[in-house]
Amino acid sequence: MFTLTNKIALVTGGGSGIGRAIARLFARQGAFVWIVDRDALAGRGEVDAIREEGGQADFAELDVSDAAAAAALALRLPPLDILVNNAGIGHVGSLLETAATDLDRLHAVNVRGPFNLCKAFVPGMLTRRRGSVINLASIGGVLAVRDRLAYTVTKHAVVGLTKALALDHSHTGVRFNAICPGRVETPFVRSRLAEYPDPEKAYREMASTQLNGRMAQPDEIAAAALYLAADVSAMVTGSNLLIDGGWSAGK
Ligand code: NAD
C-alpha cells in the first residue's frame, strides 16, 4: 500500500534534515528521487548515500526562490508524480526584532519557493491527471509561535496555498496536502542545542511545548510524507497533517 515503485519524486531541501529523511524513505519505497537543494555539496552527498543503499536518485541545484530557474528545471526533468516542497528557513523575532527585509527573505523561500515549484511542475501533473504535492508547513502554520513572527506569517501562507491549490485542482486527480510538524530533532536543532551550557535542559525546554515532552525524529515526518505520497491516501487532499506531539491540542 505504501509502495512508490515507478514513481518520480522531487524533494526540495533534500540535502538535510526532514527533506533528507523523506528522500531516503521515498527511495527505499522504490521511487526515483530528484534531490533539489541550493547546497550542492549536501544534495550530492545525499544522492550518493541513496545510491549506496541501492536506490535511485539524482541532484539538481536550485534556489527555490528563483522562479525562472525552477521553470527551466521543469523543462529538463521528466514529469513528476510527487512534489515535496520542503525547503524552508526560519527567523527568530517578534515585530520589534523583525525588519521588512526579514519578512521578504522568509517569504521568498517559504512561500514563493513552493509557489514557484508548483508553477513549474503542477501543470504537467494536471495534464497527466495524477500527482501528489506535499508542502512542509509547520505548527507555525496553524498557531502563532512566540517570537517567530515572520516564520508564523509565512507558514500560515503555506497552509493557505495548499488549501487554495486543493480547491482549484483536486477534481483533476492531483492532490495537495500540508504537513505541520512541531519541533523536530534535525542536525541543525541538535547543533543549536549543543551551544547551550546544559543541552539536556535546553532540549527539555524546547520540547516542553509538545504534550509528550519530546521532539519528533525526521523519520516520523517522512512517514507522514510517504502516506500522503502513496496511492493509499487517494481520498486525502486539502488537508493539514499535524505531527506535533499534541502541541496544538491546547495547554
Ligand atoms: P534544514 O535547515 O535541516 O534543511 C533545509 C534544507 O533546505 C537545507 O538542505 C537547505 O540547504 C535547503 N534550502 C534552504 N533554503 C533553500 C532555498 N532557497 N532553495 C533550495 N534549498 C534551500 O531544515 P529542516 O529542519 O529539515 O526543515 C525542513 C522544513 O520543515 C522547513 O520548511 C521547515 O520550516 C519545516 N519545519 C521544520 C521543523 C523543525 O523543527 N526542524 C518544524 C516544523 C517545520
mmCIF file with all atom_site columns, N, CA and C in Angstrom, residues 46-77:
data_model
loop_
_atom_site.group_PDB
_atom_site.id
_atom_site.type_symbol
_atom_site.label_atom_id
_atom_site.label_alt_id
_atom_site.label_comp_id
_atom_site.label_asym_id
_atom_site.label_entity_id
_atom_site.label_seq_id
_atom_site.pdbx_PDB_ins_code
_atom_site.Cartn_x
_atom_site.Cartn_y
_atom_site.Cartn_z
_atom_site.occupancy
_atom_site.B_iso_or_equiv
_atom_site.pdbx_formal_charge
_atom_site.auth_seq_id
_atom_site.auth_comp_id
_atom_site.auth_asym_id
_atom_site.auth_atom_id
_atom_site.pdbx_PDB_model_num
ATOM 1  N N  . GLU A 1 46 ? 23.788 13.347 -0.483  1.00 0.00 ? 46 GLU A N  1
ATOM 2  C CA . GLU A 1 46 ? 22.581 12.564 -0.222  1.00 0.00 ? 46 GLU A CA 1
ATOM 3  C C  . GLU A 1 46 ? 22.280 11.610 -1.385  1.00 0.00 ? 46 GLU A C  1
ATOM 4  N N  . VAL A 1 47 ? 22.509 12.084 -2.606  1.00 0.00 ? 47 VAL A N  1
ATOM 5  C CA . VAL A 1 47 ? 22.335 11.204 -3.776  1.00 0.00 ? 47 VAL A CA 1
ATOM 6  C C  . VAL A 1 47 ? 23.277 9.998  -3.654  1.00 0.00 ? 47 VAL A C  1
ATOM 7  N N  . ASP A 1 48 ? 24.530 10.256 -3.294  1.00 0.00 ? 48 ASP A N  1
ATOM 8  C CA . ASP A 1 48 ? 25.498 9.162  -3.129  1.00 0.00 ? 48 ASP A CA 1
ATOM 9  C C  . ASP A 1 48 ? 25.006 8.176  -2.073  1.00 0.00 ? 48 ASP A C  1
ATOM 10 N N  . ALA A 1 49 ? 24.485 8.711  -0.961  1.00 0.00 ? 49 ALA A N  1
ATOM 11 C CA . ALA A 1 49 ? 24.029 7.836  0.135   1.00 0.00 ? 49 ALA A CA 1
ATOM 12 C C  . ALA A 1 49 ? 22.864 6.954  -0.334  1.00 0.00 ? 49 ALA A C  1
ATOM 13 N N  . ILE A 1 50 ? 21.950 7.531  -1.098  1.00 0.00 ? 50 ILE A N  1
ATOM 14 C CA . ILE A 1 50 ? 20.801 6.751  -1.600  1.00 0.00 ? 50 ILE A CA 1
ATOM 15 C C  . ILE A 1 50 ? 21.283 5.671  -2.568  1.00 0.00 ? 50 ILE A C  1
ATOM 16 N N  . ARG A 1 51 ? 22.211 6.052  -3.458  1.00 0.00 ? 51 ARG A N  1
ATOM 17 C CA . ARG A 1 51 ? 22.720 5.070  -4.429  1.00 0.00 ? 51 ARG A CA 1
ATOM 18 C C  . ARG A 1 51 ? 23.469 3.944  -3.723  1.00 0.00 ? 51 ARG A C  1
ATOM 19 N N  . GLU A 1 52 ? 24.198 4.285  -2.664  1.00 0.00 ? 52 GLU A N  1
ATOM 20 C CA . GLU A 1 52 ? 24.917 3.242  -1.911  1.00 0.00 ? 52 GLU A CA 1
ATOM 21 C C  . GLU A 1 52 ? 23.949 2.230  -1.313  1.00 0.00 ? 52 GLU A C  1
ATOM 22 N N  . GLU A 1 53 ? 22.749 2.692  -0.982  1.00 0.00 ? 53 GLU A N  1
ATOM 23 C CA . GLU A 1 53 ? 21.717 1.782  -0.434  1.00 0.00 ? 53 GLU A CA 1
ATOM 24 C C  . GLU A 1 53 ? 21.000 1.010  -1.543  1.00 0.00 ? 53 GLU A C  1
ATOM 25 N N  . GLY A 1 54 ? 21.367 1.289  -2.820  1.00 0.00 ? 54 GLY A N  1
ATOM 26 C CA . GLY A 1 54 ? 20.716 0.600  -3.936  1.00 0.00 ? 54 GLY A CA 1
ATOM 27 C C  . GLY A 1 54 ? 19.528 1.358  -4.498  1.00 0.00 ? 54 GLY A C  1
ATOM 28 N N  . GLY A 1 55 ? 19.302 2.573  -4.012  1.00 0.00 ? 55 GLY A N  1
ATOM 29 C CA . GLY A 1 55 ? 18.177 3.378  -4.500  1.00 0.00 ? 55 GLY A CA 1
ATOM 30 C C  . GLY A 1 55 ? 18.557 4.198  -5.718  1.00 0.00 ? 55 GLY A C  1
ATOM 31 N N  . GLN A 1 56 ? 17.553 4.864  -6.291  1.00 0.00 ? 56 GLN A N  1
ATOM 32 C CA . GLN A 1 56 ? 17.773 5.680  -7.494  1.00 0.00 ? 56 GLN A CA 1
ATOM 33 C C  . GLN A 1 56 ? 17.533 7.151  -7.154  1.00 0.00 ? 56 GLN A C  1
ATOM 34 N N  . ALA A 1 57 ? 18.525 7.981  -7.477  1.00 0.00 ? 57 ALA A N  1
ATOM 35 C CA . ALA A 1 57 ? 18.394 9.408  -7.167  1.00 0.00 ? 57 ALA A CA 1
ATOM 36 C C  . ALA A 1 57 ? 19.306 10.216 -8.053  1.00 0.00 ? 57 ALA A C  1
ATOM 37 N N  . ASP A 1 58 ? 18.979 11.492 -8.186  1.00 0.00 ? 58 ASP A N  1
ATOM 38 C CA . ASP A 1 58 ? 19.857 12.428 -8.873  1.00 0.00 ? 58 ASP A CA 1
ATOM 39 C C  . ASP A 1 58 ? 19.698 13.791 -8.210  1.00 0.00 ? 58 ASP A C  1
ATOM 40 N N  . PHE A 1 59 ? 20.588 14.715 -8.573  1.00 0.00 ? 59 PHE A N  1
ATOM 41 C CA . PHE A 1 59 ? 20.593 16.015 -7.888  1.00 0.00 ? 59 PHE A CA 1
ATOM 42 C C  . PHE A 1 59 ? 20.451 17.149 -8.886  1.00 0.00 ? 59 PHE A C  1
ATOM 43 N N  . ALA A 1 60 ? 19.716 18.181 -8.494  1.00 0.00 ? 60 ALA A N  1
ATOM 44 C CA . ALA A 1 60 ? 19.663 19.421 -9.266  1.00 0.00 ? 60 ALA A CA 1
ATOM 45 C C  . ALA A 1 60 ? 19.826 20.596 -8.299  1.00 0.00 ? 60 ALA A C  1
ATOM 46 N N  . GLU A 1 61 ? 20.764 21.471 -8.629  1.00 0.00 ? 61 GLU A N  1
ATOM 47 C CA . GLU A 1 61 ? 20.995 22.637 -7.768  1.00 0.00 ? 61 GLU A CA 1
ATOM 48 C C  . GLU A 1 61 ? 19.970 23.719 -8.113  1.00 0.00 ? 61 GLU A C  1
ATOM 49 N N  . LEU A 1 62 ? 19.287 24.235 -7.111  1.00 0.00 ? 62 LEU A N  1
ATOM 50 C CA . LEU A 1 62 ? 18.264 25.257 -7.353  1.00 0.00 ? 62 LEU A CA 1
ATOM 51 C C  . LEU A 1 62 ? 18.040 26.043 -6.076  1.00 0.00 ? 62 LEU A C  1
ATOM 52 N N  . ASP A 1 63 ? 17.921 27.355 -6.220  1.00 0.00 ? 63 ASP A N  1
ATOM 53 C CA . ASP A 1 63 ? 17.394 28.177 -5.138  1.00 0.00 ? 63 ASP A CA 1
ATOM 54 C C  . ASP A 1 63 ? 15.900 28.299 -5.424  1.00 0.00 ? 63 ASP A C  1
ATOM 55 N N  . VAL A 1 64 ? 15.067 27.767 -4.535  1.00 0.00 ? 64 VAL A N  1
ATOM 56 C CA . VAL A 1 64 ? 13.627 27.676 -4.835  1.00 0.00 ? 64 VAL A CA 1
ATOM 57 C C  . VAL A 1 64 ? 12.968 29.047 -4.989  1.00 0.00 ? 64 VAL A C  1
ATOM 58 N N  . SER A 1 65 ? 13.648 30.098 -4.526  1.00 0.00 ? 65 SER A N  1
ATOM 59 C CA . SER A 1 65 ? 13.058 31.437 -4.667  1.00 0.00 ? 65 SER A CA 1
ATOM 60 C C  . SER A 1 65 ? 13.215 31.989 -6.089  1.00 0.00 ? 65 SER A C  1
ATOM 61 N N  . ASP A 1 66 ? 13.952 31.272 -6.945  1.00 0.00 ? 66 ASP A N  1
ATOM 62 C CA . ASP A 1 66 ? 14.235 31.723 -8.316  1.00 0.00 ? 66 ASP A CA 1
ATOM 63 C C  . ASP A 1 66 ? 13.215 31.080 -9.283  1.00 0.00 ? 66 ASP A C  1
ATOM 64 N N  . ALA A 1 67 ? 12.192 31.845 -9.639  1.00 0.00 ? 67 ALA A N  1
ATOM 65 C CA . ALA A 1 67 ? 11.096 31.306 -10.471 1.00 0.00 ? 67 ALA A CA 1
ATOM 66 C C  . ALA A 1 67 ? 11.593 30.852 -11.844 1.00 0.00 ? 67 ALA A C  1
ATOM 67 N N  . ALA A 1 68 ? 12.474 31.651 -12.467 1.00 0.00 ? 68 ALA A N  1
ATOM 68 C CA . ALA A 1 68 ? 12.952 31.310 -13.814 1.00 0.00 ? 68 ALA A CA 1
ATOM 69 C C  . ALA A 1 68 ? 13.761 30.015 -13.785 1.00 0.00 ? 68 ALA A C  1
ATOM 70 N N  . ALA A 1 69 ? 14.576 29.857 -12.741 1.00 0.00 ? 69 ALA A N  1
ATOM 71 C CA . ALA A 1 69 ? 15.392 28.640 -12.638 1.00 0.00 ? 69 ALA A CA 1
ATOM 72 C C  . ALA A 1 69 ? 14.500 27.424 -12.385 1.00 0.00 ? 69 ALA A C  1
ATOM 73 N N  . ALA A 1 70 ? 13.427 27.606 -11.603 1.00 0.00 ? 70 ALA A N  1
ATOM 74 C CA . ALA A 1 70 ? 12.504 26.487 -11.360 1.00 0.00 ? 70 ALA A CA 1
ATOM 75 C C  . ALA A 1 70 ? 11.817 26.087 -12.661 1.00 0.00 ? 70 ALA A C  1
ATOM 76 N N  . ALA A 1 71 ? 11.403 27.074 -13.453 1.00 0.00 ? 71 ALA A N  1
ATOM 77 C CA . ALA A 1 71 ? 10.745 26.777 -14.737 1.00 0.00 ? 71 ALA A CA 1
ATOM 78 C C  . ALA A 1 71 ? 11.720 26.058 -15.677 1.00 0.00 ? 71 ALA A C  1
ATOM 79 N N  . ALA A 1 72 ? 12.973 26.495 -15.684 1.00 0.00 ? 72 ALA A N  1
ATOM 80 C CA . ALA A 1 72 ? 13.983 25.857 -16.545 1.00 0.00 ? 72 ALA A CA 1
ATOM 81 C C  . ALA A 1 72 ? 14.226 24.416 -16.099 1.00 0.00 ? 72 ALA A C  1
ATOM 82 N N  . LEU A 1 73 ? 14.199 24.189 -14.793 1.00 0.00 ? 73 LEU A N  1
ATOM 83 C CA . LEU A 1 73 ? 14.422 22.833 -14.276 1.00 0.00 ? 73 LEU A CA 1
ATOM 84 C C  . LEU A 1 73 ? 13.298 21.892 -14.734 1.00 0.00 ? 73 LEU A C  1
ATOM 85 N N  . ALA A 1 74 ? 12.072 22.406 -14.736 1.00 0.00 ? 74 ALA A N  1
ATOM 86 C CA . ALA A 1 74 ? 10.930 21.568 -15.145 1.00 0.00 ? 74 ALA A CA 1
ATOM 87 C C  . ALA A 1 74 ? 11.061 21.128 -16.601 1.00 0.00 ? 74 ALA A C  1
ATOM 88 N N  . LEU A 1 75 ? 11.709 21.944 -17.429 1.00 0.00 ? 75 LEU A N  1
ATOM 89 C CA . LEU A 1 75 ? 11.893 21.572 -18.836 1.00 0.00 ? 75 LEU A CA 1
ATOM 90 C C  . LEU A 1 75 ? 12.927 20.450 -18.972 1.00 0.00 ? 75 LEU A C  1
ATOM 91 N N  . ARG A 1 76 ? 13.837 20.375 -18.002 1.00 0.00 ? 76 ARG A N  1
ATOM 92 C CA . ARG A 1 76 ? 14.943 19.427 -18.045 1.00 0.00 ? 76 ARG A CA 1
ATOM 93 C C  . ARG A 1 76 ? 14.573 18.068 -17.439 1.00 0.00 ? 76 ARG A C  1
ATOM 94 N N  . LEU A 1 77 ? 13.626 18.064 -16.485 1.00 0.00 ? 77 LEU A N  1
ATOM 95 C CA . LEU A 1 77 ? 13.307 16.844 -15.744 1.00 0.00 ? 77 LEU A CA 1
ATOM 96 C C  . LEU A 1 77 ? 12.101 16.123 -16.354 1.00 0.00 ? 77 LEU A C  1
#
